[in-house]
């Protein structure tokens, strides 16, 4: 019987020695590393700063990010200005159509708004003066008060008439202001707010057109053959190639196994022949 093979022993670990070797090697290399850093770091920093400067200010006759940003902002401002001008112009031309639409939708509400407007105009015109009847009213009130106090014909009676006149003007101005506010609110609710919503919203025809465009874009690439799949040939080719590789590998393994079997057979035959022809002592 043969001897038992010796077991392989792992080398002993020396963590402290390994750390000492690493620290010693690093300490010996630091002067060279520091020298290289001092020599080449400024050059690398210069290249980096140069790249940043080129990116910001431009290079080779090309604008940098500063110039491109300024040009983009100017172009965007001009585009927005033109678009806003065109949009406001269209809205101005269509304002009359929108107002007519509101009136046609609800003639009753349009009549109410018109009534508020007429009342505001009447109240404003009335606030500009005092009718003879109103004048007699505040004068009579002032004279009755002065007569009751025994001051009829004096300065107090005259002042009372002036104050009555100013109170009449103040009341009429307040009525005119309230009537104007009512007319404004009615027009705001019936014309302005709905009209601005209509004018600022995208037309229904435009929205429908966008839907058609999206439908068309979604259909791009979907018009492929349904009965015959064009990718079948590629898949079949890949499968055939995989089959060929598997067959080649199997053939190689079979050949190697056959060769090994033949070599073993030859060895067995040679051993038997040696035993057969071996001379007896």
PDB file of C-alpha atoms in Angstrom:
ATOM      1  CA  UNK A   1       0.000   0.000   0.000  1.00  0.00           C
ATOM      2  CA  UNK A   2       1.207   3.486  -0.715  1.00  0.00           C
ATOM      3  CA  UNK A   3       2.046   6.061   1.905  1.00  0.00           C
ATOM      4  CA  UNK A   4      -0.635   8.418   3.123  1.00  0.00           C
ATOM      5  CA  UNK A   5      -0.245  11.806   1.390  1.00  0.00           C
ATOM      6  CA  UNK A   6       0.737  14.715   3.573  1.00  0.00           C
ATOM      7  CA  UNK A   7      -1.962  17.324   4.216  1.00  0.00           C
ATOM      8  CA  UNK A   8      -1.345  20.821   2.921  1.00  0.00           C
ATOM      9  CA  UNK A   9      -0.872  23.361   5.704  1.00  0.00           C
ATOM     10  CA  UNK A  10      -2.022  26.960   5.246  1.00  0.00           C
ATOM     11  CA  UNK A  11       0.689  29.522   5.897  1.00  0.00           C
ATOM     12  CA  UNK A  12       0.611  31.127   9.292  1.00  0.00           C
ATOM     13  CA  UNK A  13      -1.083  34.557   9.472  1.00  0.00           C
ATOM     14  CA  UNK A  14       1.035  37.548  10.489  1.00  0.00           C
ATOM     15  CA  UNK A  15      -1.386  40.499  10.489  1.00  0.00           C
ATOM     16  CA  UNK A  16       0.971  42.772  12.389  1.00  0.00           C
ATOM     17  CA  UNK A  17       3.808  42.027   9.988  1.00  0.00           C
ATOM     18  CA  UNK A  18       1.614  42.628   6.963  1.00  0.00           C
ATOM     19  CA  UNK A  19       0.444  45.994   8.327  1.00  0.00           C
ATOM     20  CA  UNK A  20       4.025  46.942   9.108  1.00  0.00           C
ATOM     21  CA  UNK A  21       5.116  46.093   5.564  1.00  0.00           C
ATOM     22  CA  UNK A  22       2.217  48.163   4.124  1.00  0.00           C
ATOM     23  CA  UNK A  23       2.988  51.172   6.332  1.00  0.00           C
ATOM     24  CA  UNK A  24       6.693  50.945   5.542  1.00  0.00           C
ATOM     25  CA  UNK A  25       6.025  50.710   1.804  1.00  0.00           C
ATOM     26  CA  UNK A  26       3.591  53.636   1.913  1.00  0.00           C
ATOM     27  CA  UNK A  27       6.007  55.759   3.918  1.00  0.00           C
ATOM     28  CA  UNK A  28       8.754  55.059   1.423  1.00  0.00           C
ATOM     29  CA  UNK A  29       6.460  55.992  -1.498  1.00  0.00           C
ATOM     30  CA  UNK A  30       4.965  59.198  -0.042  1.00  0.00           C
ATOM     31  CA  UNK A  31       7.857  61.514  -0.987  1.00  0.00           C
ATOM     32  CA  UNK A  32       7.602  60.443  -4.629  1.00  0.00           C
ATOM     33  CA  UNK A  33       3.806  60.711  -4.593  1.00  0.00           C
ATOM     34  CA  UNK A  34       4.001  64.189  -3.059  1.00  0.00           C
ATOM     35  CA  UNK A  35       6.554  65.270  -5.645  1.00  0.00           C
ATOM     36  CA  UNK A  36       4.366  64.066  -8.507  1.00  0.00           C
ATOM     37  CA  UNK A  37       1.298  65.767  -7.017  1.00  0.00           C
ATOM     38  CA  UNK A  38       3.152  69.069  -6.677  1.00  0.00           C
ATOM     39  CA  UNK A  39       4.404  68.826 -10.219  1.00  0.00           C
ATOM     40  CA  UNK A  40       1.294  67.757 -12.112  1.00  0.00           C
ATOM     41  CA  UNK A  41      -1.680  68.832  -9.975  1.00  0.00           C
ATOM     42  CA  UNK A  42      -1.506  72.529 -11.018  1.00  0.00           C
ATOM     43  CA  UNK A  43      -1.453  71.465 -14.663  1.00  0.00           C
ATOM     44  CA  UNK A  44      -4.490  69.213 -14.231  1.00  0.00           C
ATOM     45  CA  UNK A  45      -6.285  71.957 -12.336  1.00  0.00           C
ATOM     46  CA  UNK A  46      -5.461  74.384 -15.114  1.00  0.00           C
ATOM     47  CA  UNK A  47      -6.912  72.017 -17.682  1.00  0.00           C
ATOM     48  CA  UNK A  48     -10.029  71.556 -15.588  1.00  0.00           C
ATOM     49  CA  UNK A  49     -10.519  75.290 -15.114  1.00  0.00           C
ATOM     50  CA  UNK A  50      -9.915  75.826 -18.819  1.00  0.00           C
ATOM     51  CA  UNK A  51     -12.642  73.321 -19.640  1.00  0.00           C
ATOM     52  CA  UNK A  52     -15.013  75.092 -17.268  1.00  0.00           C
ATOM     53  CA  UNK A  53     -14.164  78.478 -18.786  1.00  0.00           C
ATOM     54  CA  UNK A  54     -14.723  77.123 -22.300  1.00  0.00           C
ATOM     55  CA  UNK A  55     -18.027  75.615 -21.257  1.00  0.00           C
ATOM     56  CA  UNK A  56     -19.225  78.885 -19.761  1.00  0.00           C
ATOM     57  CA  UNK A  57     -17.790  81.446 -22.209  1.00  0.00           C
ATOM     58  CA  UNK A  58     -17.327  79.378 -25.358  1.00  0.00           C
ATOM     59  CA  UNK A  59     -14.393  78.250 -27.438  1.00  0.00           C
ATOM     60  CA  UNK A  60     -13.411  77.908 -31.078  1.00  0.00           C
ATOM     61  CA  UNK A  61     -15.796  80.634 -32.132  1.00  0.00           C
ATOM     62  CA  UNK A  62     -18.736  78.867 -30.505  1.00  0.00           C
ATOM     63  CA  UNK A  63     -20.958  80.351 -27.843  1.00  0.00           C
ATOM     64  CA  UNK A  64     -20.700  79.041 -24.295  1.00  0.00           C
ATOM     65  CA  UNK A  65     -23.496  78.349 -21.894  1.00  0.00           C
ATOM     66  CA  UNK A  66     -23.729  82.048 -20.970  1.00  0.00           C
ATOM     67  CA  UNK A  67     -24.163  83.155 -24.572  1.00  0.00           C
ATOM     68  CA  UNK A  68     -26.509  80.316 -25.433  1.00  0.00           C
ATOM     69  CA  UNK A  69     -28.638  80.987 -22.369  1.00  0.00           C
ATOM     70  CA  UNK A  70     -28.872  84.691 -23.216  1.00  0.00           C
ATOM     71  CA  UNK A  71     -29.770  83.952 -26.833  1.00  0.00           C
ATOM     72  CA  UNK A  72     -32.328  81.342 -25.780  1.00  0.00           C
ATOM     73  CA  UNK A  73     -33.925  83.791 -23.349  1.00  0.00           C
ATOM     74  CA  UNK A  74     -34.117  86.493 -26.030  1.00  0.00           C
ATOM     75  CA  UNK A  75     -35.601  84.131 -28.579  1.00  0.00           C
ATOM     76  CA  UNK A  76     -38.091  82.808 -26.037  1.00  0.00           C
ATOM     77  CA  UNK A  77     -39.089  86.359 -25.086  1.00  0.00           C
ATOM     78  CA  UNK A  78     -39.593  87.330 -28.705  1.00  0.00           C
ATOM     79  CA  UNK A  79     -41.579  84.183 -29.373  1.00  0.00           C
ATOM     80  CA  UNK A  80     -43.763  84.744 -26.339  1.00  0.00           C
ATOM     81  CA  UNK A  81     -44.321  88.382 -27.292  1.00  0.00           C
ATOM     82  CA  UNK A  82     -45.347  87.485 -30.831  1.00  0.00           C
ATOM     83  CA  UNK A  83     -47.597  84.687 -29.632  1.00  0.00           C
ATOM     84  CA  UNK A  84     -49.217  86.904 -26.983  1.00  0.00           C
ATOM     85  CA  UNK A  85     -49.739  89.721 -29.468  1.00  0.00           C
ATOM     86  CA  UNK A  86     -51.329  87.389 -31.992  1.00  0.00           C
ATOM     87  CA  UNK A  87     -53.514  85.804 -29.334  1.00  0.00           C
ATOM     88  CA  UNK A  88     -54.704  89.141 -27.932  1.00  0.00           C
ATOM     89  CA  UNK A  89     -55.401  90.362 -31.453  1.00  0.00           C
ATOM     90  CA  UNK A  90     -57.529  87.328 -32.178  1.00  0.00           C
ATOM     91  CA  UNK A  91     -59.348  87.677 -28.866  1.00  0.00           C
ATOM     92  CA  UNK A  92     -60.070  91.349 -29.628  1.00  0.00           C
ATOM     93  CA  UNK A  93     -61.544  90.463 -32.997  1.00  0.00           C
ATOM     94  CA  UNK A  94     -63.649  87.701 -31.476  1.00  0.00           C
ATOM     95  CA  UNK A  95     -64.879  89.669 -28.438  1.00  0.00           C
ATOM     96  CA  UNK A  96     -67.924  90.919 -30.317  1.00  0.00           C
ATOM     97  CA  UNK A  97     -68.771  87.411 -31.450  1.00  0.00           C
ATOM     98  CA  UNK A  98     -68.498  86.147 -27.883  1.00  0.00           C
ATOM     99  CA  UNK A  99     -70.754  88.912 -26.547  1.00  0.00           C
ATOM    100  CA  UNK A 100     -73.309  88.160 -29.247  1.00  0.00           C
ATOM    101  CA  UNK A 101     -73.173  84.476 -28.352  1.00  0.00           C
ATOM    102  CA  UNK A 102     -73.971  85.264 -24.703  1.00  0.00           C
ATOM    103  CA  UNK A 103     -76.923  87.407 -25.736  1.00  0.00           C
ATOM    104  CA  UNK A 104     -78.244  84.683 -28.018  1.00  0.00           C
ATOM    105  CA  UNK A 105     -77.832  82.010 -25.347  1.00  0.00           C
ATOM    106  CA  UNK A 106     -79.931  83.911 -22.789  1.00  0.00           C
ATOM    107  CA  UNK A 107     -81.813  87.015 -23.988  1.00  0.00           C
ATOM    108  CA  UNK A 108     -83.491  87.208 -20.562  1.00  0.00           C
ATOM    109  CA  UNK A 109     -80.212  87.525 -18.684  1.00  0.00           C
ATOM    110  CA  UNK A 110     -78.932  89.949 -21.291  1.00  0.00           C
ATOM    111  CA  UNK A 111     -82.019  92.079 -20.652  1.00  0.00           C
ATOM    112  CA  UNK A 112     -81.368  92.046 -16.897  1.00  0.00           C
ATOM    113  CA  UNK A 113     -77.783  93.162 -17.448  1.00  0.00           C
ATOM    114  CA  UNK A 114     -79.004  95.905 -19.751  1.00  0.00           C
ATOM    115  CA  UNK A 115     -81.479  97.036 -17.093  1.00  0.00           C
ATOM    116  CA  UNK A 116     -78.704  97.313 -14.499  1.00  0.00           C
ATOM    117  CA  UNK A 117     -76.658  99.358 -16.951  1.00  0.00           C
ATOM    118  CA  UNK A 118     -79.516 101.732 -17.726  1.00  0.00           C
ATOM    119  CA  UNK A 119     -80.236 102.220 -14.027  1.00  0.00           C
ATOM    120  CA  UNK A 120     -76.564 103.027 -13.417  1.00  0.00           C
ATOM    121  CA  UNK A 121     -76.623 105.642 -16.193  1.00  0.00           C
ATOM    122  CA  UNK A 122     -79.839 107.178 -14.852  1.00  0.00           C
ATOM    123  CA  UNK A 123     -78.463 107.334 -11.307  1.00  0.00           C
ATOM    124  CA  UNK A 124     -75.234 108.927 -12.517  1.00  0.00           C
ATOM    125  CA  UNK A 125     -77.105 111.569 -14.523  1.00  0.00           C
ATOM    126  CA  UNK A 126     -79.329 112.282 -11.539  1.00  0.00           C
ATOM    127  CA  UNK A 127     -76.322 112.704  -9.254  1.00  0.00           C
ATOM    128  CA  UNK A 128     -75.095 115.623 -11.362  1.00  0.00           C
ATOM    129  CA  UNK A 129     -77.886 117.985 -10.226  1.00  0.00           C
ATOM    130  CA  UNK A 130     -80.976 118.464  -8.111  1.00  0.00           C
ATOM    131  CA  UNK A 131     -84.453 118.707  -9.486  1.00  0.00           C
ATOM    132  CA  UNK A 132     -86.829 121.532  -8.410  1.00  0.00           C
ATOM    133  CA  UNK A 133     -88.939 119.044  -6.504  1.00  0.00           C
ATOM    134  CA  UNK A 134     -85.907 117.769  -4.572  1.00  0.00           C
ATOM    135  CA  UNK A 135     -84.852 121.338  -3.867  1.00  0.00           C
ATOM    136  CA  UNK A 136     -88.288 122.220  -2.433  1.00  0.00           C
ATOM    137  CA  UNK A 137     -88.128 119.083  -0.322  1.00  0.00           C
ATOM    138  CA  UNK A 138     -84.859 119.833   1.496  1.00  0.00           C
ATOM    139  CA  UNK A 139     -85.708 123.556   1.765  1.00  0.00           C
ATOM    140  CA  UNK A 140     -89.072 122.793   3.359  1.00  0.00           C
ATOM    141  CA  UNK A 141     -87.427 120.372   5.764  1.00  0.00           C
ATOM    142  CA  UNK A 142     -84.830 122.970   6.767  1.00  0.00           C
ATOM    143  CA  UNK A 143     -87.407 125.762   7.205  1.00  0.00           C
ATOM    144  CA  UNK A 144     -89.712 123.598   9.293  1.00  0.00           C
ATOM    145  CA  UNK A 145     -86.808 122.744  11.587  1.00  0.00           C
ATOM    146  CA  UNK A 146     -85.788 126.408  11.886  1.00  0.00           C
ATOM    147  CA  UNK A 147     -89.390 127.497  12.535  1.00  0.00           C
ATOM    148  CA  UNK A 148     -89.785 124.944  15.256  1.00  0.00           C
ATOM    149  CA  UNK A 149     -86.585 126.262  16.865  1.00  0.00           C
ATOM    150  CA  UNK A 150     -87.610 129.924  16.433  1.00  0.00           C
ATOM    151  CA  UNK A 151     -84.726 130.670  14.035  1.00  0.00           C
ATOM    152  CA  UNK A 152     -86.601 131.175  10.778  1.00  0.00           C
ATOM    153  CA  UNK A 153     -84.855 133.635   8.471  1.00  0.00           C
ATOM    154  CA  UNK A 154     -81.549 133.570  10.306  1.00  0.00           C
ATOM    155  CA  UNK A 155     -78.147 132.261   9.332  1.00  0.00           C
ATOM    156  CA  UNK A 156     -78.895 128.949  10.972  1.00  0.00           C
ATOM    157  CA  UNK A 157     -81.838 128.372   8.628  1.00  0.00           C
ATOM    158  CA  UNK A 158     -79.687 129.154   5.613  1.00  0.00           C
ATOM    159  CA  UNK A 159     -76.972 126.794   6.805  1.00  0.00           C
ATOM    160  CA  UNK A 160     -79.593 124.118   7.353  1.00  0.00           C
ATOM    161  CA  UNK A 161     -80.721 124.460   3.751  1.00  0.00           C
ATOM    162  CA  UNK A 162     -77.115 124.189   2.493  1.00  0.00           C
ATOM    163  CA  UNK A 163     -76.566 121.084   4.572  1.00  0.00           C
ATOM    164  CA  UNK A 164     -79.784 119.595   3.247  1.00  0.00           C
ATOM    165  CA  UNK A 165     -78.600 120.268  -0.292  1.00  0.00           C
ATOM    166  CA  UNK A 166     -75.245 118.544   0.326  1.00  0.00           C
ATOM    167  CA  UNK A 167     -76.967 115.578   1.965  1.00  0.00           C
ATOM    168  CA  UNK A 168     -79.155 115.255  -1.116  1.00  0.00           C
ATOM    169  CA  UNK A 169     -76.079 115.240  -3.400  1.00  0.00           C
ATOM    170  CA  UNK A 170     -74.295 112.682  -1.196  1.00  0.00           C
ATOM    171  CA  UNK A 171     -77.288 110.361  -1.238  1.00  0.00           C
ATOM    172  CA  UNK A 172     -77.628 110.580  -4.996  1.00  0.00           C
ATOM    173  CA  UNK A 173     -73.912 109.975  -5.535  1.00  0.00           C
ATOM    174  CA  UNK A 174     -74.087 106.918  -3.284  1.00  0.00           C
ATOM    175  CA  UNK A 175     -77.079 105.618  -5.230  1.00  0.00           C
ATOM    176  CA  UNK A 176     -75.221 106.146  -8.510  1.00  0.00           C
ATOM    177  CA  UNK A 177     -72.139 104.346  -7.188  1.00  0.00           C
ATOM    178  CA  UNK A 178     -74.233 101.399  -5.987  1.00  0.00           C
ATOM    179  CA  UNK A 179     -76.086 101.219  -9.288  1.00  0.00           C
ATOM    180  CA  UNK A 180     -72.772 101.249 -11.162  1.00  0.00           C
ATOM    181  CA  UNK A 181     -71.434  98.444  -8.982  1.00  0.00           C
ATOM    182  CA  UNK A 182     -74.562  96.381  -9.610  1.00  0.00           C
ATOM    183  CA  UNK A 183     -74.235  96.897 -13.356  1.00  0.00           C
ATOM    184  CA  UNK A 184     -70.542  95.960 -13.223  1.00  0.00           C
ATOM    185  CA  UNK A 185     -71.217  92.768 -11.274  1.00  0.00           C
ATOM    186  CA  UNK A 186     -74.002  91.740 -13.632  1.00  0.00           C
ATOM    187  CA  UNK A 187     -71.835  92.303 -16.722  1.00  0.00           C
ATOM    188  CA  UNK A 188     -68.886  90.550 -15.068  1.00  0.00           C
ATOM    189  CA  UNK A 189     -70.918  87.431 -14.382  1.00  0.00           C
ATOM    190  CA  UNK A 190     -72.736  87.342 -17.701  1.00  0.00           C
ATOM    191  CA  UNK A 191     -70.180  88.632 -20.228  1.00  0.00           C
ATOM    192  CA  UNK A 192     -66.631  89.027 -18.940  1.00  0.00           C
ATOM    193  CA  UNK A 193     -65.890  85.838 -17.009  1.00  0.00           C
ATOM    194  CA  UNK A 194     -67.565  83.377 -19.409  1.00  0.00           C
ATOM    195  CA  UNK A 195     -66.208  85.279 -22.402  1.00  0.00           C
ATOM    196  CA  UNK A 196     -62.616  85.157 -21.172  1.00  0.00           C
ATOM    197  CA  UNK A 197     -62.978  81.447 -20.475  1.00  0.00           C
ATOM    198  CA  UNK A 198     -64.210  80.867 -24.007  1.00  0.00           C
ATOM    199  CA  UNK A 199     -61.537  83.016 -25.632  1.00  0.00           C
ATOM    200  CA  UNK A 200     -58.647  81.544 -23.628  1.00  0.00           C
ATOM    201  CA  UNK A 201     -59.716  77.916 -24.045  1.00  0.00           C
ATOM    202  CA  UNK A 202     -58.532  75.870 -27.006  1.00  0.00           C
ATOM    203  CA  UNK A 203     -61.266  75.521 -29.644  1.00  0.00           C
ATOM    204  CA  UNK A 204     -63.044  72.199 -29.795  1.00  0.00           C
ATOM    205  CA  UNK A 205     -61.915  71.737 -33.393  1.00  0.00           C
ATOM    206  CA  UNK A 206     -58.287  72.119 -32.313  1.00  0.00           C
ATOM    207  CA  UNK A 207     -58.742  69.592 -29.512  1.00  0.00           C
ATOM    208  CA  UNK A 208     -60.371  67.154 -31.914  1.00  0.00           C
ATOM    209  CA  UNK A 209     -57.510  67.658 -34.365  1.00  0.00           C
ATOM    210  CA  UNK A 210     -54.991  66.905 -31.621  1.00  0.00           C
ATOM    211  CA  UNK A 211     -56.837  63.690 -30.856  1.00  0.00           C
ATOM    212  CA  UNK A 212     -56.661  62.684 -34.514  1.00  0.00           C
ATOM    213  CA  UNK A 213     -52.926  63.453 -34.558  1.00  0.00           C
ATOM    214  CA  UNK A 214     -52.333  61.387 -31.424  1.00  0.00           C
ATOM    215  CA  UNK A 215     -54.348  58.551 -32.918  1.00  0.00           C
ATOM    216  CA  UNK A 216     -52.242  58.690 -36.072  1.00  0.00           C
ATOM    217  CA  UNK A 217     -48.976  58.803 -34.139  1.00  0.00           C
ATOM    218  CA  UNK A 218     -50.073  55.842 -32.065  1.00  0.00           C
ATOM    219  CA  UNK A 219     -50.876  53.880 -35.221  1.00  0.00           C
ATOM    220  CA  UNK A 220     -47.412  54.408 -36.709  1.00  0.00           C
ATOM    221  CA  UNK A 221     -45.570  51.107 -36.735  1.00  0.00           C
ATOM    222  CA  UNK A 222     -48.681  49.063 -36.006  1.00  0.00           C
ATOM    223  CA  UNK A 223     -49.331  48.233 -39.679  1.00  0.00           C
ATOM    224  CA  UNK A 224     -47.318  45.033 -39.599  1.00  0.00           C
ATOM    225  CA  UNK A 225     -48.362  41.699 -41.177  1.00  0.00           C
ATOM    226  CA  UNK A 226     -50.725  39.777 -38.960  1.00  0.00           C
ATOM    227  CA  UNK A 227     -50.899  36.469 -40.845  1.00  0.00           C
ATOM    228  CA  UNK A 228     -47.154  36.125 -41.344  1.00  0.00           C
ATOM    229  CA  UNK A 229     -44.772  37.197 -38.606  1.00  0.00           C
ATOM    230  CA  UNK A 230     -41.609  38.599 -40.171  1.00  0.00           C
ATOM    231  CA  UNK A 231     -39.620  37.821 -37.053  1.00  0.00           C
ATOM    232  CA  UNK A 232     -40.290  34.103 -37.361  1.00  0.00           C
ATOM    233  CA  UNK A 233     -37.364  33.697 -39.778  1.00  0.00           C
ATOM    234  CA  UNK A 234     -34.990  35.362 -37.356  1.00  0.00           C
ATOM    235  CA  UNK A 235     -36.242  33.250 -34.481  1.00  0.00           C
ATOM    236  CA  UNK A 236     -35.972  30.064 -36.510  1.00  0.00           C
ATOM    237  CA  UNK A 237     -32.464  30.996 -37.607  1.00  0.00           C
ATOM    238  CA  UNK A 238     -31.392  31.608 -34.023  1.00  0.00           C
ATOM    239  CA  UNK A 239     -32.947  28.328 -32.921  1.00  0.00           C
ATOM    240  CA  UNK A 240     -31.227  26.434 -35.763  1.00  0.00           C
ATOM    241  CA  UNK A 241     -27.892  27.987 -34.846  1.00  0.00           C
ATOM    242  CA  UNK A 242     -28.401  26.959 -31.227  1.00  0.00           C
ATOM    243  CA  UNK A 243     -29.254  23.427 -32.356  1.00  0.00           C
ATOM    244  CA  UNK A 244     -26.131  23.305 -34.520  1.00  0.00           C
ATOM    245  CA  UNK A 245     -23.926  24.415 -31.627  1.00  0.00           C
ATOM    246  CA  UNK A 246     -25.551  21.829 -29.343  1.00  0.00           C
ATOM    247  CA  UNK A 247     -25.062  19.096 -31.954  1.00  0.00           C
ATOM    248  CA  UNK A 248     -21.424  20.052 -32.482  1.00  0.00           C
ATOM    249  CA  UNK A 249     -20.824  19.998 -28.737  1.00  0.00           C
ATOM    250  CA  UNK A 250     -22.505  16.591 -28.411  1.00  0.00           C
ATOM    251  CA  UNK A 251     -20.466  15.226 -31.316  1.00  0.00           C
ATOM    252  CA  UNK A 252     -17.259  16.487 -29.758  1.00  0.00           C
ATOM    253  CA  UNK A 253     -18.118  14.854 -26.447  1.00  0.00           C
ATOM    254  CA  UNK A 254     -19.055  11.594 -28.171  1.00  0.00           C
ATOM    255  CA  UNK A 255     -15.837  11.612 -30.165  1.00  0.00           C
ATOM    256  CA  UNK A 256     -13.795  12.257 -27.051  1.00  0.00           C
ATOM    257  CA  UNK A 257     -15.582   9.419 -25.229  1.00  0.00           C
ATOM    258  CA  UNK A 258     -15.042   7.085 -28.190  1.00  0.00           C
ATOM    259  CA  UNK A 259     -11.335   7.938 -28.334  1.00  0.00           C
ATOM    260  CA  UNK A 260     -11.004   7.332 -24.615  1.00  0.00           C
ATOM    261  CA  UNK A 261     -12.771   3.980 -24.938  1.00  0.00           C
ATOM    262  CA  UNK A 262     -10.467   2.925 -27.804  1.00  0.00           C
ATOM    263  CA  UNK A 263      -7.378   3.916 -25.814  1.00  0.00           C
ATOM    264  CA  UNK A 264      -8.643   1.923 -22.836  1.00  0.00           C
ATOM    265  CA  UNK A 265      -9.361  -1.070 -25.069  1.00  0.00           C
ATOM    266  CA  UNK A 266      -5.876  -0.929 -26.551  1.00  0.00           C
ATOM    267  CA  UNK A 267      -4.414  -0.726 -23.064  1.00  0.00           C
ATOM    268  CA  UNK A 268      -6.433  -3.689 -21.881  1.00  0.00           C
ATOM    269  CA  UNK A 269      -5.399  -5.764 -24.899  1.00  0.00           C
ATOM    270  CA  UNK A 270      -1.751  -4.860 -24.422  1.00  0.00           C
ATOM    271  CA  UNK A 271      -1.933  -5.808 -20.719  1.00  0.00           C
ATOM    272  CA  UNK A 272      -3.529  -9.146 -21.478  1.00  0.00           C
ATOM    273  CA  UNK A 273      -0.939  -9.922 -24.153  1.00  0.00           C
ATOM    274  CA  UNK A 274       1.865  -9.042 -21.769  1.00  0.00           C
ATOM    275  CA  UNK A 275       0.490 -11.403 -19.175  1.00  0.00           C
ATOM    276  CA  UNK A 276       0.021 -14.154 -21.772  1.00  0.00           C
ATOM    277  CA  UNK A 277       3.522 -13.978 -23.230  1.00  0.00           C
ATOM    278  CA  UNK A 278       5.272 -13.299 -19.888  1.00  0.00           C
ATOM    279  CA  UNK A 279       7.923 -16.029 -19.425  1.00  0.00           C
ATOM    280  CA  UNK A 280       7.692 -18.192 -16.331  1.00  0.00           C
ATOM    281  CA  UNK A 281      10.757 -18.083 -14.031  1.00  0.00           C
TER     282      UNK A 281
END
